[in-house]
Short mmCIF file of C-alpha atoms (C1' of nucleotides) in Angstrom, two decimals:
data_model
loop_
_atom_site.label_atom_id
_atom_site.label_comp_id
_atom_site.label_asym_id
_atom_site.label_seq_id
_atom_site.Cartn_x
_atom_site.Cartn_y
_atom_site.Cartn_z
CA UNK A 1 0.00 0.00 0.00
CA UNK A 2 1.22 3.46 -0.85
CA UNK A 3 2.23 5.53 2.12
CA UNK A 4 1.16 9.12 2.52
CA UNK A 5 2.99 11.73 4.60
CA UNK A 6 1.72 11.15 8.11
CA UNK A 7 -0.23 14.01 9.58
CA UNK A 8 0.39 15.85 12.83
CA UNK A 9 -1.82 14.44 15.59
CA UNK A 10 -2.61 16.61 18.56
CA UNK A 11 -5.18 16.82 21.32
CA UNK A 12 -6.87 20.02 22.47
CA UNK A 13 -8.98 20.39 25.54
CA UNK A 14 -11.89 22.72 26.19
CA UNK A 15 -11.51 23.22 29.94
CA UNK A 16 -14.60 24.68 31.57
CA UNK A 17 -15.27 25.74 35.13
CA UNK A 18 -18.26 27.21 36.95
CA UNK A 19 -17.83 29.74 39.72
CA UNK A 20 -21.45 29.84 40.86
CA UNK A 21 -22.37 32.52 38.36
CA UNK A 22 -20.72 32.03 35.01
CA UNK A 23 -18.67 29.65 32.92
CA UNK A 24 -14.95 30.12 32.48
CA UNK A 25 -12.80 28.72 29.72
CA UNK A 26 -9.19 27.84 30.46
CA UNK A 27 -6.69 29.07 27.88
CA UNK A 28 -2.93 29.45 27.54
CA UNK A 29 -1.10 32.18 25.72
CA UNK A 30 1.12 30.67 23.06
CA UNK A 31 4.77 31.45 23.67
CA UNK A 32 5.96 30.27 20.29
CA UNK A 33 4.97 30.19 16.64
CA UNK A 34 2.53 29.54 15.15
CA UNK A 35 0.02 32.00 16.60
CA UNK A 36 2.58 33.25 19.13
CA UNK A 37 0.95 35.56 21.67
CA UNK A 38 -2.59 34.38 21.01
CA UNK A 39 -4.63 32.48 23.57
CA UNK A 40 -5.11 28.81 22.72
CA UNK A 41 -6.71 25.76 24.20
CA UNK A 42 -4.37 23.65 26.29
CA UNK A 43 -3.18 20.80 24.15
CA UNK A 44 -0.24 19.24 22.50
CA UNK A 45 1.18 16.46 20.44
CA UNK A 46 0.16 12.92 21.08
CA UNK A 47 3.24 11.17 22.46
CA UNK A 48 3.22 7.98 20.47
CA UNK A 49 5.97 6.58 22.64
CA UNK A 50 4.06 6.84 25.92
CA UNK A 51 0.38 7.74 25.40
CA UNK A 52 -1.93 4.72 25.29
CA UNK A 53 -4.67 6.66 23.49
CA UNK A 54 -5.66 10.19 22.59
CA UNK A 55 -7.73 10.30 25.76
CA UNK A 56 -4.63 9.41 27.76
CA UNK A 57 -2.83 12.23 25.97
CA UNK A 58 -5.62 14.63 26.86
CA UNK A 59 -5.52 13.57 30.49
CA UNK A 60 -1.75 13.94 30.53
CA UNK A 61 -2.04 17.50 29.22
CA UNK A 62 -4.83 18.20 31.67
CA UNK A 63 -2.82 16.91 34.63
CA UNK A 64 0.16 18.90 33.40
CA UNK A 65 -1.74 22.19 33.17
CA UNK A 66 -4.06 21.84 36.14
CA UNK A 67 -2.52 19.26 38.44
CA UNK A 68 -5.88 17.49 38.44
CA UNK A 69 -6.49 13.84 37.67
CA UNK A 70 -9.84 12.02 37.53
CA UNK A 71 -11.51 14.96 35.88
CA UNK A 72 -14.66 14.59 33.82
CA UNK A 73 -13.19 14.50 30.31
CA UNK A 74 -14.93 13.29 27.17
CA UNK A 75 -14.07 13.24 23.52
CA UNK A 76 -15.77 15.94 21.50
CA UNK A 77 -14.72 15.44 17.89
CA UNK A 78 -11.71 15.49 15.62
CA UNK A 79 -10.88 18.59 13.64
CA UNK A 80 -8.61 18.20 10.68
CA UNK A 81 -7.31 19.66 7.47
CA UNK A 82 -4.26 20.83 5.59
CA UNK A 83 -4.43 24.46 6.73
CA UNK A 84 -5.67 24.55 10.33
CA UNK A 85 -2.06 24.26 11.49
CA UNK A 86 0.51 26.11 9.34
CA UNK A 87 3.05 23.38 10.11
CA UNK A 88 1.20 20.91 7.91
CA UNK A 89 -1.76 18.58 7.53
CA UNK A 90 -3.01 18.04 11.05
CA UNK A 91 -5.74 16.41 13.02
CA UNK A 92 -6.65 17.42 16.53
CA UNK A 93 -8.79 15.21 18.70
CA UNK A 94 -10.71 17.67 20.88
CA UNK A 95 -11.90 16.87 24.40
CA UNK A 96 -13.99 18.79 26.86
CA UNK A 97 -13.19 18.71 30.55
CA UNK A 98 -15.21 20.01 33.49
CA UNK A 99 -13.42 21.36 36.55
CA UNK A 100 -15.21 20.65 39.83
CA UNK A 101 -16.20 23.86 41.57
CA UNK A 102 -14.32 22.93 44.74
CA UNK A 103 -11.06 22.72 42.81
CA UNK A 104 -11.56 25.86 40.77
CA UNK A 105 -10.53 28.63 43.21
CA UNK A 106 -7.13 27.06 43.87
CA UNK A 107 -6.65 26.45 40.16
CA UNK A 108 -7.50 30.03 39.41
CA UNK A 109 -5.08 31.27 42.05
CA UNK A 110 -2.28 29.19 40.50
CA UNK A 111 -2.77 31.16 37.28
CA UNK A 112 -1.22 28.44 35.12
CA UNK A 113 -4.24 28.91 32.90
CA UNK A 114 -6.02 32.11 31.93
CA UNK A 115 -9.78 32.13 32.28
CA UNK A 116 -12.08 33.85 29.84
CA UNK A 117 -15.81 33.99 29.22
CA UNK A 118 -16.62 31.37 26.56
CA UNK A 119 -19.47 33.48 25.18
CA UNK A 120 -17.23 36.47 24.45
CA UNK A 121 -14.08 34.88 23.16
CA UNK A 122 -11.04 36.83 22.04
CA UNK A 123 -9.43 35.63 18.81
CA UNK A 124 -7.95 32.20 19.48
CA UNK A 125 -5.10 30.31 17.85
CA UNK A 126 -5.71 27.68 15.17
CA UNK A 127 -9.40 26.74 14.77
CA UNK A 128 -9.87 26.78 18.51
CA UNK A 129 -12.84 29.09 18.41
CA UNK A 130 -14.69 26.55 16.31
CA UNK A 131 -13.72 23.82 18.76
CA UNK A 132 -14.98 25.84 21.73
CA UNK A 133 -18.25 26.53 19.96
CA UNK A 134 -18.72 22.85 19.16
CA UNK A 135 -17.99 21.98 22.79
CA UNK A 136 -20.55 24.47 24.07
CA UNK A 137 -23.17 23.10 21.70
CA UNK A 138 -22.44 19.55 22.86
CA UNK A 139 -22.43 20.48 26.53
CA UNK A 140 -25.66 22.41 26.25
CA UNK A 141 -27.28 19.52 24.44
CA UNK A 142 -26.07 17.09 27.08
CA UNK A 143 -27.38 19.32 29.86
CA UNK A 144 -30.86 18.58 28.53
CA UNK A 145 -30.78 14.88 29.22
CA UNK A 146 -27.88 14.05 31.52
CA UNK A 147 -26.21 14.81 34.80
CA UNK A 148 -23.42 16.67 33.03
CA UNK A 149 -23.90 20.00 34.85
CA UNK A 150 -23.33 18.23 38.16
CA UNK A 151 -19.72 17.62 37.08
CA UNK A 152 -19.08 21.35 37.22
CA UNK A 153 -20.01 21.33 40.91
CA UNK A 154 -18.02 20.09 43.85
CA UNK A 155 -18.35 16.68 45.43
CA UNK A 156 -21.46 17.79 47.30
CA UNK A 157 -23.90 20.48 46.32
CA UNK A 158 -27.39 21.74 47.00
CA UNK A 159 -30.32 21.45 44.65
CA UNK A 160 -30.30 25.21 44.22
CA UNK A 161 -26.69 25.12 43.06
CA UNK A 162 -27.43 22.26 40.70
CA UNK A 163 -30.42 24.05 39.26
CA UNK A 164 -28.41 27.25 38.74
CA UNK A 165 -25.81 25.25 36.86
CA UNK A 166 -28.45 23.67 34.64
CA UNK A 167 -30.01 27.07 34.06
CA UNK A 168 -26.68 28.58 33.04
CA UNK A 169 -26.00 25.82 30.51
CA UNK A 170 -29.54 25.64 29.18
CA UNK A 171 -29.87 29.40 29.06
CA UNK A 172 -33.34 29.42 30.55
CA UNK A 173 -34.85 29.48 34.03
CA UNK A 174 -36.16 26.18 35.35
CA UNK A 175 -39.20 25.69 37.48
CA UNK A 176 -37.90 24.98 40.97
CA UNK A 177 -40.54 22.54 42.13
CA UNK A 178 -40.57 20.65 38.86
CA UNK A 179 -36.78 20.49 39.01
CA UNK A 180 -36.85 18.98 42.51
CA UNK A 181 -39.50 16.50 41.44
CA UNK A 182 -37.46 15.42 38.45
CA UNK A 183 -34.21 15.10 40.38
CA UNK A 184 -36.09 12.94 42.85
CA UNK A 185 -37.60 10.77 40.12
CA UNK A 186 -34.35 10.43 38.20
CA UNK A 187 -32.66 8.93 41.20
CA UNK A 188 -29.08 9.91 40.56
CA UNK A 189 -28.48 11.87 43.77
CA UNK A 190 -28.06 10.69 47.33
CA UNK A 191 -28.64 13.08 50.20
CA UNK A 192 -25.60 13.37 52.43
CA UNK A 193 -25.59 14.36 56.08
CA UNK A 194 -24.72 17.99 56.40
CA UNK A 195 -26.22 21.15 55.08
CA UNK A 196 -25.11 24.39 53.59
CA UNK A 197 -26.11 27.76 54.95
CA UNK A 198 -25.98 30.48 52.41
CA UNK A 199 -26.66 33.41 54.70
CA UNK A 200 -29.52 34.12 57.00
CA UNK A 201 -31.88 31.44 55.89
CA UNK A 202 -32.77 27.81 56.16
CA UNK A 203 -29.75 25.65 55.25
CA UNK A 204 -30.04 23.44 52.20
CA UNK A 205 -29.66 19.70 52.03
CA UNK A 206 -26.43 18.55 50.43
CA UNK A 207 -26.34 15.83 47.79
CA UNK A 208 -23.74 13.87 45.90
CA UNK A 209 -23.99 11.90 42.70
CA UNK A 210 -24.69 8.21 43.04
CA UNK A 211 -22.25 7.13 40.37
CA UNK A 212 -18.94 8.44 39.14
CA UNK A 213 -20.14 8.40 35.56
CA UNK A 214 -22.46 10.58 33.54
CA UNK A 215 -26.10 9.68 34.22
CA UNK A 216 -28.30 9.72 31.13
CA UNK A 217 -31.96 10.53 31.68
CA UNK A 218 -34.69 8.88 29.68
CA UNK A 219 -36.77 12.00 29.67
CA UNK A 220 -35.65 15.47 28.84
CA UNK A 221 -34.42 18.05 31.32
CA UNK B 1 9.46 21.36 20.51
CA UNK B 2 10.39 17.72 20.58
CA UNK B 3 8.93 15.68 17.75
CA UNK B 4 7.32 12.31 18.30
CA UNK B 5 6.92 9.59 15.67
CA UNK B 6 3.81 10.53 13.81
CA UNK B 7 0.93 8.10 14.11
CA UNK B 8 -1.00 6.39 11.36
CA UNK B 9 -4.22 8.27 10.62
CA UNK B 10 -7.08 6.42 9.00
CA UNK B 11 -10.82 6.76 8.59
CA UNK B 12 -13.32 3.93 8.98
CA UNK B 13 -16.95 4.06 8.05
CA UNK B 14 -19.87 2.24 9.57
CA UNK B 15 -22.12 1.92 6.52
CA UNK B 16 -25.69 1.03 7.37
CA UNK B 17 -28.67 0.31 5.17
CA UNK B 18 -32.30 -0.58 5.82
CA UNK B 19 -34.18 -2.97 3.58
CA UNK B 20 -37.63 -2.46 5.07
CA UNK B 21 -37.09 -5.12 7.71
CA UNK B 22 -33.60 -5.10 9.16
CA UNK B 23 -30.36 -3.15 9.27
CA UNK B 24 -27.37 -4.22 7.21
CA UNK B 25 -23.75 -3.33 7.82
CA UNK B 26 -21.43 -2.96 4.88
CA UNK B 27 -18.07 -4.71 5.26
CA UNK B 28 -15.12 -5.67 3.09
CA UNK B 29 -12.98 -8.74 3.43
CA UNK B 30 -9.37 -7.73 3.93
CA UNK B 31 -7.17 -8.99 1.12
CA UNK B 32 -3.90 -8.22 2.86
CA UNK B 33 -2.26 -8.23 6.27
CA UNK B 34 -3.00 -7.31 8.95
CA UNK B 35 -6.19 -9.27 9.61
CA UNK B 36 -6.12 -10.71 6.09
CA UNK B 37 -9.32 -12.61 5.35
CA UNK B 38 -11.37 -10.98 8.09
CA UNK B 39 -14.26 -8.65 7.39
CA UNK B 40 -13.50 -5.01 8.14
CA UNK B 41 -15.20 -1.65 7.89
CA UNK B 42 -14.50 0.18 4.66
CA UNK B 43 -11.78 2.71 5.37
CA UNK B 44 -8.27 3.68 4.61
CA UNK B 45 -5.44 6.10 5.10
CA UNK B 46 -6.08 9.79 5.06
CA UNK B 47 -4.43 11.11 1.92
CA UNK B 48 -2.67 14.16 3.26
CA UNK B 49 -1.80 15.24 -0.25
CA UNK B 50 -5.39 15.46 -1.47
CA UNK B 51 -7.95 15.11 1.36
CA UNK B 52 -9.14 18.40 2.78
CA UNK B 53 -10.29 16.81 6.03
CA UNK B 54 -10.97 13.43 7.58
CA UNK B 55 -14.60 13.84 6.51
CA UNK B 56 -13.45 14.36 2.95
CA UNK B 57 -11.38 11.19 3.28
CA UNK B 58 -14.40 9.30 4.56
CA UNK B 59 -16.53 10.54 1.68
CA UNK B 60 -13.82 9.62 -0.78
CA UNK B 61 -13.73 6.08 0.59
CA UNK B 62 -17.51 5.95 0.59
CA UNK B 63 -17.72 7.11 -3.02
CA UNK B 64 -15.02 4.61 -3.94
CA UNK B 65 -16.78 1.65 -2.34
CA UNK B 66 -20.40 2.53 -3.09
CA UNK B 67 -20.34 4.97 -5.98
CA UNK B 68 -22.58 7.22 -3.89
CA UNK B 69 -21.95 10.87 -3.11
CA UNK B 70 -24.09 13.16 -0.92
CA UNK B 71 -24.71 10.42 1.57
CA UNK B 72 -25.66 11.15 5.17
CA UNK B 73 -22.27 10.79 6.87
CA UNK B 74 -21.34 12.07 10.31
CA UNK B 75 -18.31 11.77 12.49
CA UNK B 76 -18.67 9.24 15.28
CA UNK B 77 -15.47 9.36 17.31
CA UNK B 78 -11.77 8.74 17.07
CA UNK B 79 -10.33 5.43 18.21
CA UNK B 80 -6.65 5.31 18.97
CA UNK B 81 -3.81 3.48 20.64
CA UNK B 82 -0.50 1.75 20.13
CA UNK B 83 -1.94 -1.73 19.58
CA UNK B 84 -5.19 -1.44 17.67
CA UNK B 85 -3.22 -1.62 14.42
CA UNK B 86 -0.21 -3.94 14.49
CA UNK B 87 1.60 -1.61 12.12
CA UNK B 88 2.03 0.98 14.85
CA UNK B 89 0.42 3.71 16.91
CA UNK B 90 -2.71 4.62 15.03
CA UNK B 91 -5.78 6.78 15.22
CA UNK B 92 -8.89 6.11 13.21
CA UNK B 93 -11.57 8.74 12.82
CA UNK B 94 -14.78 6.74 12.56
CA UNK B 95 -17.82 7.91 10.62
CA UNK B 96 -21.27 6.47 10.22
CA UNK B 97 -23.07 6.65 6.92
CA UNK B 98 -26.68 5.86 6.06
CA UNK B 99 -27.55 4.45 2.66
CA UNK B 100 -30.91 5.62 1.30
CA UNK B 101 -33.27 2.70 0.80
CA UNK B 102 -33.81 3.52 -2.87
CA UNK B 103 -30.08 3.13 -3.53
CA UNK B 104 -29.61 -0.03 -1.51
CA UNK B 105 -30.85 -2.76 -3.89
CA UNK B 106 -28.50 -1.70 -6.67
CA UNK B 107 -25.64 -1.39 -4.21
CA UNK B 108 -26.33 -4.84 -2.89
CA UNK B 109 -26.44 -6.25 -6.41
CA UNK B 110 -23.03 -4.73 -7.16
CA UNK B 111 -21.59 -6.78 -4.30
CA UNK B 112 -18.63 -4.47 -3.83
CA UNK B 113 -19.50 -4.61 -0.14
CA UNK B 114 -20.69 -7.56 1.91
CA UNK B 115 -23.71 -7.00 4.09
CA UNK B 116 -24.11 -8.49 7.53
CA UNK B 117 -26.49 -8.10 10.45
CA UNK B 118 -24.96 -5.55 12.84
CA UNK B 119 -26.50 -7.30 15.85
CA UNK B 120 -24.81 -10.62 15.11
CA UNK B 121 -21.39 -9.62 13.94
CA UNK B 122 -18.70 -12.05 12.92
CA UNK B 123 -15.22 -11.29 14.27
CA UNK B 124 -14.01 -8.11 12.61
CA UNK B 125 -10.56 -6.78 11.90
CA UNK B 126 -8.88 -4.24 14.19
CA UNK B 127 -11.21 -2.79 16.84
CA UNK B 128 -13.98 -2.52 14.30
CA UNK B 129 -16.48 -4.38 16.45
CA UNK B 130 -16.12 -1.72 19.10
CA UNK B 131 -16.57 0.99 16.46
CA UNK B 132 -19.75 -0.64 15.14
CA UNK B 133 -21.14 -0.93 18.64
CA UNK B 134 -20.40 2.71 19.35
CA UNK B 135 -22.08 3.68 16.09
CA UNK B 136 -25.20 1.69 16.91
CA UNK B 137 -25.40 3.29 20.34
CA UNK B 138 -25.06 6.74 18.80
CA UNK B 139 -27.58 6.06 16.07
CA UNK B 140 -30.12 4.62 18.48
CA UNK B 141 -29.69 7.60 20.75
CA UNK B 142 -30.14 9.98 17.82
CA UNK B 143 -33.27 8.15 16.71
CA UNK B 144 -34.86 9.33 19.95
CA UNK B 145 -34.70 13.01 19.18
CA UNK B 146 -33.90 13.52 15.52
CA UNK B 147 -34.92 12.73 11.97
CA UNK B 148 -31.97 10.35 11.60
CA UNK B 149 -34.03 7.26 10.71
CA UNK B 150 -35.48 9.12 7.73
CA UNK B 151 -32.01 9.11 6.18
CA UNK B 152 -32.21 5.35 5.86
CA UNK B 153 -35.30 5.73 3.66
CA UNK B 154 -35.54 6.82 0.08
CA UNK B 155 -36.31 10.33 -1.08
CA UNK B 156 -40.01 9.83 -0.42
CA UNK B 157 -41.60 7.48 2.05
CA UNK B 158 -44.83 6.81 3.88
CA UNK B 159 -45.42 7.41 7.56
CA UNK B 160 -45.71 3.66 8.08
CA UNK B 161 -42.25 3.13 6.60
CA UNK B 162 -40.83 5.92 8.70
CA UNK B 163 -42.38 4.51 11.85
CA UNK B 164 -41.03 1.02 11.10
CA UNK B 165 -37.57 2.48 10.72
CA UNK B 166 -37.84 4.32 14.04
CA UNK B 167 -39.14 1.14 15.67
CA UNK B 168 -36.24 -0.89 14.35
CA UNK B 169 -33.65 1.56 15.67
CA UNK B 170 -35.40 2.18 18.97
CA UNK B 171 -36.14 -1.48 19.45
CA UNK B 172 -39.70 -0.88 20.60
CA UNK B 173 -43.09 -0.50 18.95
CA UNK B 174 -44.42 3.04 18.64
CA UNK B 175 -48.00 4.10 18.98
CA UNK B 176 -49.18 4.84 15.46
CA UNK B 177 -51.51 7.74 16.19
CA UNK B 178 -49.09 9.39 18.59
CA UNK B 179 -46.37 8.98 15.98
CA UNK B 180 -48.47 10.69 13.33
CA UNK B 181 -49.36 13.48 15.74
CA UNK B 182 -45.71 14.04 16.60
CA UNK B 183 -44.53 13.98 12.99
CA UNK B 184 -47.20 16.54 12.25
CA UNK B 185 -46.20 18.75 15.17
CA UNK B 186 -42.48 18.47 14.50
CA UNK B 187 -42.97 19.92 11.04
CA UNK B 188 -40.05 18.36 9.22
CA UNK B 189 -42.01 16.54 6.51
CA UNK B 190 -43.83 17.84 3.47
CA UNK B 191 -46.48 15.75 1.81
CA UNK B 192 -45.76 15.14 -1.82
CA UNK B 193 -48.27 14.35 -4.52
CA UNK B 194 -48.40 10.67 -5.14
CA UNK B 195 -49.17 7.69 -3.02
CA UNK B 196 -47.87 4.25 -2.40
CA UNK B 197 -50.03 1.15 -2.57
CA UNK B 198 -48.70 -1.69 -0.54
CA UNK B 199 -51.16 -4.34 -1.60
CA UNK B 200 -54.92 -4.49 -1.50
CA UNK B 201 -55.55 -1.51 0.72
CA UNK B 202 -55.78 2.24 0.88
CA UNK B 203 -52.59 3.82 -0.55
CA UNK B 204 -50.47 5.87 1.80
CA UNK B 205 -49.48 9.49 1.47
CA UNK B 206 -45.87 10.03 0.49
CA UNK B 207 -43.64 12.53 2.28
CA UNK B 208 -40.18 13.95 1.92
CA UNK B 209 -37.97 15.74 4.40
CA UNK B 210 -38.14 19.53 4.41
CA UNK B 211 -34.42 20.03 4.79
CA UNK B 212 -31.35 18.16 3.62
CA UNK B 213 -29.89 18.19 7.11
CA UNK B 214 -30.64 16.25 10.26
CA UNK B 215 -33.66 17.75 12.06
CA UNK B 216 -33.29 17.84 15.83
CA UNK B 217 -36.48 17.61 17.85
CA UNK B 218 -36.95 19.55 21.06
CA UNK B 219 -38.92 16.75 22.61
CA UNK B 220 -38.10 13.13 22.66
CA UNK B 221 -39.21 10.53 20.17
"C1'" DA C 1 -40.88 38.27 65.24
"C1'" DT C 2 -38.84 38.89 60.69
"C1'" DA C 3 -36.28 38.00 56.78
"C1'" DA C 4 -34.65 34.84 53.67
"C1'" DT C 5 -34.08 30.76 51.42
"C1'" DA C 6 -35.49 25.56 51.45
"C1'" DG C 7 -38.78 22.49 50.47
"C1'" DT C 8 -43.93 20.54 49.74
"C1'" DG C 9 -48.74 20.14 48.04
"C1'" DT C 10 -51.94 20.88 44.67
"C1'" DC C 11 -54.35 22.87 40.73
"C1'" DT C 12 -54.14 23.29 35.86
"C1'" DT C 13 -52.42 22.51 31.41
"C1'" DT C 14 -50.15 19.89 28.15
"C1'" DC C 15 -48.78 15.79 26.00
"C1'" DA C 16 -48.46 10.80 25.23
"C1'" DG C 17 -50.87 6.19 24.91
"C1'" DA C 18 -54.90 3.53 23.81
"C1'" DC C 19 -58.26 2.51 20.89
"C1'" DA C 20 -62.51 3.02 18.53
"C1'" DG C 21 -64.12 4.66 14.47
"C1'" DT C 22 -63.90 6.52 9.61
"C1'" DA C 23 -61.63 6.63 4.76
"C1'" DT C 24 -60.14 4.68 0.60
"C1'" DG C 25 -58.32 1.73 -2.63
"C1'" DA C 26 -57.82 -3.46 -4.58
"C1'" DT C 27 -60.24 -7.54 -5.38
"C1'" DA D 1 -69.39 -6.10 -0.37
"C1'" DT D 2 -65.14 -7.19 1.98
"C1'" DC D 3 -60.67 -6.86 3.19
"C1'" DA D 4 -56.69 -4.51 4.36
"C1'" DT D 5 -54.32 -0.76 5.46
"C1'" DA D 6 -54.38 4.54 6.05
"C1'" DC D 7 -55.83 8.01 8.78
"C1'" DT D 8 -58.66 10.74 12.51
"C1'" DG D 9 -61.02 11.77 16.86
"C1'" DT D 10 -61.47 11.30 21.53
"C1'" DC D 11 -60.87 9.49 26.12
"C1'" DT D 12 -57.61 8.76 29.81
"C1'" DG D 13 -53.62 8.98 32.50
"C1'" DA D 14 -49.02 10.84 33.34
"C1'" DA D 15 -45.97 14.44 33.60
"C1'" DA D 16 -44.78 19.53 33.54
"C1'" DG D 17 -45.61 24.40 34.92
"C1'" DA D 18 -47.40 27.65 38.17
"C1'" DC D 19 -47.77 29.01 42.52
"C1'" DA D 20 -49.44 29.11 47.13
"C1'" DC D 21 -48.10 27.29 51.31
"C1'" DT D 22 -45.16 25.34 55.06
"C1'" DA D 23 -40.30 24.63 57.18
"C1'" DT D 24 -36.10 26.08 59.21
"C1'" DT D 25 -32.38 28.78 60.13
"C1'" DA D 26 -29.86 33.61 61.43
"C1'" DT D 27 -30.57 37.93 63.25
#
DNA sequence: ATAATAGTGTCTTTCAGACAGTATGAT
DNA sequence: ATCATACTGTCTGAAAGACACTATTAT
């Protein structure tokens, strides 16, 4: 079989975090060509000598840039073409990763990543804007029928926090009592002893997710 | 930046067709190592000298093996690792393609592809079984909230045919009157003059899809 | 007691399932 | 006429939205 010049294979990760109010996208400023000086998604070459898969490569990059392991991280899609990277024909397997809220403040203080609003992006290197937009579409779609938003929260959280996170991703307010009913029916949360006082009000019950994987709902929202 | 040995980049395509009763998966018997003699998904190297993207590569392969262009073809996921191809570290961008029912008989007669039942697969080359299973999961999920099954039908079709196709993918019978109501509400079909007589009974109205892209429904099923 | 947020109960509306009943063409 | 399938109308039950009401804490 004829051989063709082998393409560049990289991974890029759309790192998202929730601070209780808004989403934040983790970026790095490129310190070398191409696109030197522009913000870019964290990513890098797949190390064919050590990486067992592109997902392993993504997790390696993620651990390298955030110090976090065991993060929610799923494959988004592969972006490819002769011109997206000026160095040659390239394919980038894009992943999206969700930072748990209880790890975000420390991560932000470290400042190894810059954090920008994903809805008002500055120009990004490569085709990274397109990748971010695809990730947001996917994440918003998944928020409709899965426990995905819970992965942006800490280990334990209140129903109000969970609802706010859903509302942010879905872009619409949710009916509180219907939301509680559904979360009860869907049976993916366990109440945990302890409560969270916000201020001068009744403290809220804390919950954690029953499984360490994404729960898919059979009905929507 | 250090360079790593560049991986093999291929595309593989899960080609599915519907004959009115069951799904059929298009495979090719490998005529060379590795996995010589085993059935495999149609696929091949990305031609970095001519392909504009992995999707273009997939469509090139598809056109080559089926003679069909403008087929429904979407990216599934990328499968990668050091051992899935004995020739070295490889990544395969998998696609799934749906053959329109009106093109299937001729394609089957050509016999350039073999057709097997995707639910009772023989051993396949590489990790192709895993790819087929991922494709079926994706397709069945998409059948719940999109017009995907319609892409397995010909240009025009009756509501009964469409429902049968949904039922096959979803694996459960659908209520006929609720189905009609929903298809009416969802507004992605236009009735077309002409009707189809099945046998000795009232002929059915023919429809075609309003758009040439996948319609996503806001509610399920 | 009051303020503030957490959580529940219930009324209403909307939508899906069931199924009877009507329509229409082939024989 | 009858058979077979296409299509429609309507009843019923389940689930969602709205919202009033109760619960529990800090001050």
